[in-house]
XYZ file of C-alpha atoms in Angstrom:
681
model
C -36.671 6.747 7.310
C -33.190 5.273 6.874
C -30.765 7.417 8.841
C -27.827 5.145 9.451
C -25.918 2.492 7.616
C -26.306 -0.437 9.998
C -24.252 -3.614 10.052
C -26.077 -6.587 8.593
C -24.614 -9.976 9.381
C -24.457 -12.153 6.305
C -23.898 -15.816 5.642
C -23.536 -16.459 1.941
C -21.470 -18.688 -0.281
C -21.409 -16.446 -3.329
C -17.956 -15.977 -4.798
C -16.891 -12.495 -5.810
C -14.082 -12.463 -8.350
C -11.331 -14.548 -6.833
C -12.746 -17.952 -5.996
C -11.693 -21.472 -5.132
C -8.982 -21.469 -7.748
C -7.039 -19.061 -5.535
C -7.268 -21.426 -2.599
C -6.245 -24.417 -4.675
C -3.070 -22.623 -5.668
C -2.384 -20.940 -2.352
C -0.187 -23.821 -1.268
C 2.432 -23.183 -3.952
C 5.863 -23.450 -2.360
C 7.407 -20.192 -1.154
C 10.817 -21.573 -0.296
C 13.927 -19.442 -0.546
C 14.715 -21.048 -3.928
C 12.130 -18.777 -5.457
C 14.195 -17.973 -8.533
C 14.385 -21.690 -9.314
C 11.000 -21.587 -10.974
C 8.930 -24.741 -10.647
C 5.721 -25.682 -12.436
C 2.658 -24.749 -10.421
C 1.348 -28.296 -10.478
C 2.740 -31.796 -10.463
C 0.169 -32.484 -13.136
C 1.415 -31.953 -16.639
C 0.887 -28.468 -18.120
C -0.939 -30.123 -21.004
C -3.625 -31.267 -18.578
C -3.658 -28.302 -16.205
C -3.624 -25.438 -18.711
C -5.532 -26.931 -21.594
C -8.339 -24.372 -21.450
C -9.131 -20.844 -20.278
C -10.323 -22.062 -16.883
C -7.017 -23.769 -16.222
C -5.033 -20.658 -17.113
C -7.350 -18.588 -14.933
C -6.306 -20.652 -11.900
C -2.699 -19.479 -12.307
C -3.839 -15.913 -12.876
C -5.993 -16.003 -9.746
C -3.017 -17.228 -7.734
C -1.132 -14.147 -8.886
C -4.058 -11.955 -7.893
C -3.970 -13.513 -4.453
C -0.378 -12.284 -4.280
C -1.655 -8.729 -4.550
C -4.215 -9.393 -1.861
C -1.530 -10.761 0.458
C 0.301 -7.417 0.261
C -2.778 -5.609 1.589
C -4.615 -8.013 3.869
C -3.155 -8.515 7.336
C -1.501 -6.401 9.954
C 2.153 -6.356 8.885
C 1.938 -6.620 5.145
C 3.992 -5.189 2.300
C 1.735 -2.209 1.549
C 2.244 -0.928 5.094
C 6.015 -1.422 4.978
C 6.188 0.419 1.660
C 4.479 3.380 3.299
C 6.815 3.093 6.282
C 9.802 3.612 3.981
C 8.380 6.903 2.728
C 7.530 10.403 3.881
C 4.071 9.252 5.017
C 4.777 6.923 7.952
C 7.512 4.969 9.709
C 8.089 1.528 11.183
C 6.985 1.923 14.797
C 7.132 -1.573 16.251
C 9.172 -0.270 19.159
C 9.673 -3.714 20.704
C 12.052 -4.749 17.892
C 15.298 -2.737 17.925
C 16.557 -4.409 14.729
C 13.615 -3.032 12.747
C 14.018 -0.979 9.562
C 14.445 2.135 11.699
C 18.147 2.573 12.331
C 18.847 1.857 8.686
C 22.587 2.454 9.009
C 22.793 -0.432 11.440
C 19.957 -2.793 10.589
C 19.050 -2.332 6.906
C 21.515 -5.038 5.939
C 21.547 -8.112 3.702
C 21.676 -10.318 6.810
C 18.661 -8.873 8.643
C 16.134 -11.711 8.569
C 13.185 -9.675 9.862
C 10.038 -10.219 7.801
C 7.176 -8.838 9.856
C 6.031 -5.517 11.311
C 9.720 -4.565 11.669
C 10.429 -4.842 7.942
C 9.228 -6.502 4.763
C 12.136 -6.178 2.339
C 12.524 -9.967 2.268
C 8.982 -10.689 1.137
C 8.939 -7.798 -1.326
C 11.776 -9.603 -3.079
C 11.055 -13.309 -2.632
C 7.267 -13.239 -2.768
C 7.212 -10.967 -5.788
C 9.231 -13.476 -7.775
C 6.767 -16.170 -6.763
C 3.887 -13.994 -7.921
C 5.704 -13.293 -11.201
C 6.134 -17.050 -11.645
C 2.358 -17.406 -11.690
C 2.000 -14.701 -14.325
C 4.775 -16.321 -16.351
C 2.870 -19.612 -16.171
C -0.069 -18.064 -18.010
C 2.221 -16.483 -20.582
C 4.269 -19.629 -21.230
C 1.251 -21.879 -21.657
C -1.105 -19.428 -23.337
C -1.208 -21.455 -26.534
C -1.819 -24.895 -25.043
C -5.580 -24.439 -25.484
C -7.005 -24.498 -28.994
C -8.358 -20.976 -29.298
C -11.202 -20.516 -31.823
C -9.596 -17.405 -33.319
C -5.985 -18.382 -32.792
C -3.659 -15.578 -31.722
C -6.469 -13.066 -32.269
C -8.840 -14.786 -29.888
C -10.265 -12.224 -27.421
C -10.331 -14.628 -24.472
C -6.746 -15.718 -25.117
C -5.519 -12.177 -25.291
C -7.489 -11.052 -22.244
C -5.779 -13.756 -20.188
C -2.397 -12.985 -21.728
C -2.857 -9.242 -21.160
C -3.956 -9.847 -17.572
C -0.804 -11.884 -16.941
C 1.297 -9.110 -18.496
C -0.382 -6.654 -16.136
C 0.342 -8.700 -13.018
C 3.936 -9.272 -14.069
C 4.413 -5.553 -14.679
C 2.738 -4.742 -11.343
C 5.335 -6.781 -9.459
C 8.317 -5.738 -11.592
C 7.441 -2.116 -10.888
C 7.815 -2.904 -7.189
C 11.041 -4.862 -7.625
C 12.743 -2.097 -9.602
C 11.496 0.683 -7.324
C 12.577 -1.244 -4.227
C 15.821 -2.936 -5.304
C 16.900 -1.249 -8.546
C 18.517 -3.615 -11.057
C 17.176 -7.115 -10.522
C 16.991 -10.596 -12.033
C 14.472 -10.673 -14.861
C 12.880 -14.084 -15.484
C 10.177 -13.971 -18.149
C 9.466 -17.703 -18.218
C 8.632 -20.580 -15.939
C 11.915 -22.457 -15.689
C 11.455 -26.222 -15.692
C 14.949 -27.028 -14.449
C 17.170 -25.671 -11.690
C 18.824 -22.341 -12.502
C 21.784 -20.961 -10.556
C 23.074 -18.483 -13.106
C 20.761 -15.495 -12.793
C 22.179 -12.025 -13.377
C 20.698 -8.598 -12.771
C 19.310 -6.529 -15.632
C 19.327 -2.760 -15.888
C 15.947 -1.541 -14.735
C 15.525 0.545 -17.882
C 15.283 -2.546 -20.068
C 12.781 -4.071 -17.660
C 10.600 -0.981 -17.960
C 10.837 -1.031 -21.742
C 9.627 -4.646 -21.853
C 6.815 -3.932 -19.423
C 5.641 -1.031 -21.594
C 5.545 -3.253 -24.679
C 3.575 -5.878 -22.759
C 1.153 -3.382 -21.238
C 0.487 -1.764 -24.611
C -0.721 -5.181 -25.716
C -2.681 -5.637 -22.502
C -4.483 -2.319 -22.746
C -5.918 -3.414 -26.085
C -7.217 -6.768 -24.895
C -7.942 -6.792 -21.140
C -11.661 -6.532 -20.515
C -13.295 -3.501 -18.891
C -14.604 -3.582 -15.339
C -18.198 -4.028 -16.512
C -17.316 -7.370 -18.120
C -15.320 -8.872 -15.241
C -16.038 -10.329 -11.803
C -15.141 -7.934 -9.009
C -11.569 -8.602 -7.902
C -10.134 -9.125 -11.367
C -7.930 -6.313 -12.725
C -9.741 -4.468 -15.540
C -8.539 -2.413 -18.484
C -8.505 0.846 -16.495
C -6.109 -0.700 -13.957
C -3.818 -1.546 -16.882
C -4.046 2.054 -18.059
C -3.028 3.462 -14.670
C -0.021 1.155 -14.414
C 1.016 1.808 -18.015
C 0.765 5.568 -17.401
C 3.284 5.250 -14.577
C 5.630 3.263 -16.795
C 5.199 5.811 -19.572
C 6.224 8.593 -17.223
C 9.367 6.646 -16.277
C 10.231 6.897 -19.979
C 9.232 10.574 -20.200
C 6.150 9.819 -22.307
C 4.011 12.278 -20.405
C 1.480 13.070 -23.133
C 0.814 9.356 -23.596
C 0.274 8.990 -19.854
C -2.163 11.892 -19.865
C -4.105 10.346 -22.735
C -4.464 7.093 -20.853
C -5.892 8.947 -17.858
C -8.278 10.798 -20.158
C -9.472 7.375 -21.283
C -9.991 6.250 -17.680
C -11.730 9.433 -16.534
C -13.930 9.817 -19.581
C -14.486 6.142 -20.346
C -17.588 5.720 -18.203
C -16.479 2.558 -16.399
C -15.830 4.400 -13.119
C -16.849 7.730 -11.666
C -15.705 9.915 -8.791
C -18.105 9.423 -5.881
C -19.513 12.751 -4.660
C -21.951 13.995 -2.032
C -24.867 14.066 -4.456
C -24.466 10.311 -5.024
C -25.065 9.364 -1.368
C -28.321 7.378 -1.173
C -31.328 9.394 -0.112
C -32.097 9.277 3.598
C -28.611 8.294 4.763
C -27.392 10.861 7.283
C -24.696 9.004 9.263
C -21.940 6.464 8.707
C -20.431 4.419 11.527
C -16.641 4.797 11.759
C -16.287 3.252 15.238
C -18.325 0.779 17.248
C -21.087 2.689 19.014
C -22.362 -0.593 20.439
C -20.550 -3.736 21.468
C -20.726 -5.853 18.284
C -20.924 -8.984 20.426
C -23.912 -8.005 22.596
C -25.487 -4.993 20.908
C -25.249 -2.950 24.110
C -23.915 0.633 24.071
C -20.224 1.272 24.663
C -19.250 4.323 26.749
C -17.998 7.505 25.155
C -19.018 9.416 22.106
C -21.074 7.969 19.294
C -19.151 6.241 16.522
C -21.492 7.688 13.908
C -20.152 10.545 11.796
C -22.322 12.778 9.607
C -22.334 11.137 6.193
C -20.119 12.573 3.467
C -18.759 11.359 0.149
C -15.495 10.182 1.686
C -16.716 8.167 4.665
C -19.494 6.622 2.577
C -16.999 5.714 -0.169
C -14.850 3.862 2.361
C -17.715 2.406 4.389
C -17.289 -1.357 4.594
C -20.844 -2.612 4.647
C -22.096 -5.375 2.397
C -21.479 -4.676 -1.270
C -20.978 -0.927 -0.865
C -17.363 -0.895 -2.035
C -17.737 -3.534 -4.714
C -20.643 -1.626 -6.230
C -19.336 1.909 -5.674
C -18.715 3.597 -9.047
C -15.343 4.968 -7.908
C -13.684 1.595 -7.531
C -11.557 0.304 -10.403
C -9.771 -2.695 -8.888
C -10.497 -4.116 -5.455
C -9.461 -6.769 -2.985
C -12.658 -8.671 -2.198
C -12.768 -10.282 1.236
C -16.156 -10.301 2.918
C -17.118 -12.054 6.145
C -18.955 -15.363 6.090
C -18.105 -15.995 2.441
C -16.620 -19.391 1.637
C -13.091 -19.099 0.269
C -12.191 -15.654 1.586
C -8.998 -14.911 3.491
C -8.223 -13.826 7.054
C -9.219 -10.568 8.684
C -7.738 -7.328 7.351
C -6.369 -6.265 10.775
C -5.949 -2.759 9.378
C -6.867 -1.041 12.638
C -4.293 -3.267 14.321
C -1.650 -2.216 11.788
C -2.337 1.491 11.371
C -4.004 2.447 14.653
C -2.107 3.628 17.777
C -1.368 1.162 20.543
C -3.214 2.538 23.559
C -3.995 -0.814 25.172
C -1.018 -3.141 25.475
C 2.398 -1.621 26.220
C 4.017 -0.650 29.522
C 5.158 2.711 28.145
C 1.801 3.503 26.588
C -1.057 5.485 28.104
C -0.759 6.049 31.853
C -3.197 7.531 34.311
C -2.037 11.155 34.803
C 0.349 11.496 37.708
C 1.031 7.748 37.927
C 2.597 4.927 35.921
C -0.578 2.845 36.002
C -1.911 1.883 32.561
C -4.991 4.006 32.007
C -6.857 1.814 29.548
C -8.206 -1.695 29.953
C -5.914 -4.236 28.271
C -8.315 -7.133 28.815
C -9.508 -8.684 25.550
C -13.119 -9.669 26.053
C -16.414 -9.833 24.218
C -18.299 -8.801 27.361
C -19.736 -5.369 28.102
C -17.640 -4.988 31.266
C -14.059 -5.320 29.961
C -12.006 -3.881 27.105
C -14.639 -1.317 26.223
C -12.358 1.230 24.525
C -10.639 -1.620 22.716
C -13.965 -2.751 21.320
C -14.989 0.797 20.479
C -11.832 2.088 18.778
C -10.031 -1.169 18.054
C -6.918 -2.833 19.398
C -4.315 -0.902 17.440
C -0.708 -2.038 17.639
C 0.920 1.043 16.143
C 2.971 -0.585 13.387
C 2.759 2.414 11.031
C 3.190 5.741 12.781
C 2.242 8.736 10.572
C 4.925 11.372 10.217
C 4.253 14.931 11.315
C 3.934 15.672 7.614
C 1.006 13.234 7.298
C -0.566 14.052 10.636
C -0.278 17.839 10.650
C 1.577 19.561 7.823
C -0.527 18.509 4.835
C -3.663 19.710 6.624
C -2.182 23.164 7.200
C -2.659 24.618 3.718
C -2.441 28.336 2.995
C -2.322 29.099 6.699
C -5.511 27.200 7.537
C -5.561 23.968 9.505
C -8.305 22.255 7.536
C -10.725 20.201 9.611
C -13.511 20.865 7.128
C -11.873 18.510 4.634
C -13.819 15.257 4.905
C -10.559 13.310 5.061
C -9.573 15.174 8.223
C -12.855 16.056 9.843
C -13.910 15.056 13.331
C -14.543 11.312 13.768
C -13.443 10.466 10.239
C -10.016 11.362 11.617
C -9.260 9.628 14.910
C -7.724 11.592 17.783
C -6.405 10.115 21.005
C -8.744 12.274 23.050
C -11.640 10.223 21.615
C -10.552 7.398 23.941
C -11.566 7.285 27.612
C -9.631 5.943 30.589
C -11.420 2.628 31.181
C -9.057 0.554 33.324
C -11.406 -0.915 35.968
C -8.776 -0.385 38.664
C -9.211 3.377 38.244
C -12.874 3.009 39.105
C -12.059 0.750 42.024
C -9.685 3.374 43.439
C -12.025 6.305 42.772
C -9.706 7.945 40.251
C -11.094 11.246 38.919
C -9.805 10.281 35.475
C -11.974 7.198 35.084
C -14.130 7.551 31.943
C -12.501 10.889 31.109
C -10.719 11.545 27.774
C -7.059 10.589 27.515
C -4.503 13.324 28.185
C -0.971 13.531 26.832
C 0.254 15.674 29.760
C -0.626 15.671 33.434
C -1.299 18.814 35.470
C 2.435 19.345 35.968
C 3.241 19.148 32.282
C 4.712 15.659 32.421
C 4.102 13.188 29.602
C 1.542 10.522 30.427
C 2.713 8.431 27.465
C 6.412 7.644 27.152
C 6.259 5.759 23.849
C 4.447 8.414 21.841
C 5.885 7.003 18.602
C 3.776 3.880 18.852
C 1.023 4.845 21.239
C -0.108 8.431 20.639
C -1.161 9.743 17.225
C -4.121 10.474 15.003
C -4.913 8.808 11.705
C -7.689 8.554 9.034
C -9.683 5.860 10.764
C -12.580 6.062 8.294
C -10.705 4.048 5.670
C -9.405 1.314 8.010
C -12.510 0.552 10.082
C -14.208 -2.811 9.687
C -16.074 -4.772 12.343
C -14.526 -8.074 13.462
C -17.367 -10.527 12.978
C -15.678 -13.893 12.420
C -12.223 -13.622 13.967
C -11.141 -11.949 17.223
C -14.397 -10.121 17.978
C -12.850 -9.323 21.370
C -10.187 -7.169 19.697
C -12.098 -5.260 17.002
C -8.811 -4.628 15.229
C -10.111 -4.851 11.680
C -12.310 -7.610 10.331
C -12.568 -8.906 6.806
C -13.118 -6.054 4.412
C -13.113 -5.133 0.745
C -10.269 -2.780 -0.159
C -9.699 -0.465 -3.112
C -6.400 -1.193 -4.858
C -7.096 1.391 -7.532
C -9.899 3.924 -7.790
C -10.602 6.770 -10.119
C -9.398 9.418 -7.669
C -5.886 8.167 -8.356
C -6.450 8.536 -12.104
C -7.044 12.274 -11.563
C -3.830 12.531 -9.557
C -1.818 10.553 -12.121
C -3.140 12.891 -14.807
C -2.242 15.883 -12.640
C 1.301 14.542 -12.481
C 1.471 13.954 -16.243
C 0.224 17.492 -16.851
C 2.750 18.897 -14.399
C 5.659 17.273 -16.231
C 4.382 18.960 -19.413
C 4.260 22.346 -17.644
C 0.456 22.411 -17.824
C 0.131 23.846 -14.333
C -3.461 24.950 -14.810
C -4.466 21.443 -15.849
C -2.580 19.894 -12.948
C -4.272 22.246 -10.475
C -7.660 21.465 -12.019
C -7.229 17.726 -11.431
C -5.981 18.176 -7.876
C -8.862 20.518 -7.143
C -11.377 18.004 -8.458
C -10.299 15.715 -5.620
C -10.215 18.562 -3.103
C -13.687 19.774 -4.057
C -15.077 16.283 -3.553
C -13.436 16.273 -0.113
C -14.889 19.701 0.787
C -11.430 21.185 1.374
C -11.307 24.872 2.269
C -8.660 26.073 -0.189
C -7.933 25.137 -3.798
C -4.638 25.121 -5.673
C -3.799 27.960 -8.029
C -1.257 28.133 -10.833
C 0.947 30.133 -8.480
C 0.726 27.327 -5.905
C 1.773 24.811 -8.537
C 4.714 26.984 -9.552
C 5.886 27.164 -5.937
C 5.183 23.611 -4.811
C 5.818 21.799 -8.073
C 5.587 18.018 -7.927
C 5.178 18.415 -4.156
C 1.594 19.547 -4.743
C 0.786 16.236 -6.417
C 2.572 14.270 -3.705
C 0.765 16.170 -0.951
C -2.645 15.500 -2.458
C -1.788 11.856 -3.025
C -0.972 11.589 0.676
C -4.204 13.273 1.725
C -6.272 11.068 -0.558
C -4.358 7.782 -0.677
C -2.694 7.404 2.738
C -2.683 3.684 3.459
C -3.759 2.904 -0.116
C -0.629 3.555 -2.175
C 2.847 2.091 -2.425
C 4.214 5.416 -1.274
C 7.920 4.550 -1.282
C 7.636 3.347 -4.864
C 5.873 6.535 -5.940
C 8.676 8.649 -4.457
C 11.343 6.558 -6.192
C 9.460 6.678 -9.495
C 9.284 10.471 -9.317
C 12.976 10.536 -8.376
C 13.769 8.669 -11.599
C 11.770 11.169 -13.643
C 13.462 14.170 -12.050
C 16.873 12.602 -12.683
C 16.048 11.766 -16.298
C 14.505 15.118 -17.190
C 16.830 17.332 -15.181
C 13.768 19.393 -14.269
C 14.360 21.556 -11.217
C 12.455 20.316 -8.196
C 10.576 22.637 -5.839
C 13.537 22.398 -3.435
C 15.706 24.223 -5.977
C 17.800 21.166 -6.787
C 18.301 19.286 -10.036
C 19.150 15.616 -10.321
C 20.838 13.548 -13.004
C 21.881 10.061 -14.036
C 25.599 9.434 -14.426
C 26.259 6.806 -17.086
C 23.705 4.069 -17.715
C 23.144 2.790 -14.193
C 20.085 4.457 -12.679
C 20.441 2.451 -9.467
C 23.947 3.735 -8.781
C 22.995 7.326 -9.587
C 19.956 7.411 -7.311
C 21.852 5.624 -4.554
C 24.257 8.568 -4.453
C 21.834 11.470 -4.889
C 18.070 11.456 -5.270
C 14.922 13.436 -4.761
C 13.712 10.547 -2.576
C 16.429 11.122 0.006
C 15.974 14.896 0.008
C 12.213 14.494 0.332
C 12.695 12.154 3.295
C 14.988 14.645 5.015
C 12.431 17.393 4.361
C 9.177 15.645 5.274
C 9.975 12.648 7.484
C 10.709 14.212 10.867
C 11.726 10.861 12.369
C 14.576 10.188 9.942
C 15.512 13.859 9.575
C 15.795 14.429 13.324
C 17.080 10.922 14.097
C 14.361 10.524 16.720
C 15.249 7.951 19.425
C 12.942 5.323 20.871
C 11.763 5.409 24.472
C 11.825 1.608 24.581
C 15.451 1.173 23.420
C 17.500 4.314 23.897
C 20.194 3.096 21.495
C 17.677 2.840 18.648
C 17.006 5.913 16.551
C 15.826 6.594 13.020
C 18.771 6.939 10.619
C 18.996 7.042 6.845
C 21.626 7.643 4.164
C 21.206 8.298 0.423
C 21.676 4.668 -0.632
C 18.641 3.647 1.419
C 16.504 4.794 -1.494
C 16.728 1.090 -2.417
C 16.636 -1.866 -0.043
C 19.113 -4.698 0.532
C 18.516 -8.130 -0.958
C 18.516 -10.749 1.781
C 21.870 -12.475 1.403
C 20.595 -16.093 1.536
C 18.599 -15.309 -1.604
C 21.832 -14.653 -3.509
C 24.333 -17.206 -2.253
C 22.691 -20.160 -4.006
C 23.188 -18.511 -7.379
C 26.616 -20.163 -7.631
C 27.044 -20.142 -11.419
C 26.886 -16.362 -11.821
C 26.945 -13.170 -9.763
C 23.502 -11.912 -8.851
C 24.041 -8.358 -7.669
C 23.446 -6.974 -4.210
C 21.806 -3.543 -4.084
C 24.241 -0.630 -4.369
C 25.633 0.573 -1.049
C 25.120 -2.643 0.904
C 27.585 -5.323 2.009
C 28.398 -7.504 -0.978
C 27.748 -4.839 -3.606
C 31.498 -4.454 -4.021
C 31.393 -7.749 -5.955
C 28.644 -6.617 -8.326
C 29.048 -7.024 -12.058
C 27.680 -4.761 -14.763
C 23.940 -5.333 -15.189
C 22.745 -6.815 -18.458
C 20.860 -4.784 -21.051
C 17.586 -6.353 -22.088
C 16.519 -6.551 -25.715
C 12.764 -5.933 -25.844
C 10.706 -8.835 -27.157
C 7.390 -8.431 -28.959
C 4.219 -8.989 -26.958
C 1.538 -11.485 -27.863
C 3.468 -14.745 -27.522
C 5.561 -16.568 -24.917
C 8.916 -14.964 -24.163
C 12.393 -16.220 -24.775
C 14.577 -16.256 -21.663
C 16.131 -12.745 -21.549
C 19.612 -14.036 -20.708
C 19.588 -16.644 -23.464
C 18.229 -14.069 -25.897
C 21.371 -11.954 -25.541
C 23.752 -14.911 -25.495
C 24.334 -15.213 -21.759
């Protein structure tokens, strides 16, 4: 009888979704002149984009841009979470990180790694948009059998609209009013100006309304391509920015009831499966047992859903849009390194985990594939602690209605990692006869002294079940997260987007019903009532999103998006405050007063309490209201010598800003006119 989901090594050359075309376009220049749009090929467009396959190459390059935000240990998705209530930048060896925002969140901070990713969110997103614009500009080079009504033409065009809107959502949530190229520019441009974000949203809605009619459903696409339901989820978020809440709800009805995806529940677990591995029980390099507890957790809907084995994720009915990156498949990308990014660093810092009563490192820092060294590293992974969960994520959301819920699958034993799962395995402890050798880690010694000085980076729990993947090809000595498929969108989010849309319409019963659908699947102890929704308001939706989508959502952007809605509607938030927009500049209004900032001061204990680092005692977490948006790296602006391209409000250089332009929406279905030229600029 099958009782466990075992790892099966594979060696196949089957492409899933994003194939060689991605690799052929991966070498597109990413220089700092990213707004000077260049053709994607030195070949003429007439030769490169003369058919659907040619246009697909540009689209696939844009899709790879999404993958690059997820795959790797210091990527944009993680930084977006670290600028939210969910987690914080915790690379405590870099004092100029996006931590002391008053000092280091500046237009001249060149950091673009685990310490901060504002630079790449700006520059790379424009490069990804360039690829979408390529498809749109050249959509009519091929001779389509049905002309402008050709289904294949309009699927490609709609898919490019989707990708462009995906990245413009990020740019406006992260930087406010931004430059707005809608074309591939064939000559040097140094006269870009910022557009009001409202006009950008209006254009994206028009484009996505076209896309939702023509983009193919998941069942008709290779895995890895963005299907119609992904378009619906993104369009619903744009609709809510424009207070079109009923339209957003209808779109989520279409996703939930459309039959393309389905919430994965306990009764869908294959017969005979009783356990899922969430940590390495055996050394993946030798097959021999590793010390400590078993890495197998009793199977449940949540750990099976996130289990990275073979085609489980790509075939799971819950998935809508995925990153596909499997080991030993020609053309795939590097390892995910998600344990490295999100897991605590208990193996490689001087102020990390000490043997109680001493300053000797308690765990083995040796990276090795052997059975004798680095055993806890191979079992639990070599985390580097780049994304420390806040107390809100680690404790508060699990304490609901007075019950600390460890029955919830998302927080149950083993699915949720705790530091005490790790054993002291430094061989020198054994050599010296230490009583702590092969005993569970302790945060305090017998005298009540901390055994870990850098608790920010080195001591915390997290939902390991969704980050675990065995290193098979690269760094098998580290086990810090091998190649893995990742959900970008799944139907659970559709329920939570619909809950939000219902909340804005004062349908509290409907909002609670959608939240509880997710909680019932997770086996949570308590459900939300109408009274809970009245008390917690939009916070109930945000809390459930964090429980369900930690490490899977652009959390900062969600908080900013909700801040816009609260300011536009004037609806009282659960904190008793109302917000508003003064004049026409949403960026300026939110930079002075926003729900985002108040939420951060309420839920993010690090920024609220200005927690200092143990590694650099002059570094502490600080934040002011204008940090709702991020600074644009100054070198990206100075080359725009023929016009003023605005710096984000509140940062050095913003005093020279000019009034943002107002975009005139263009019809979808054909290549765009340059927005600046269209209004006579």
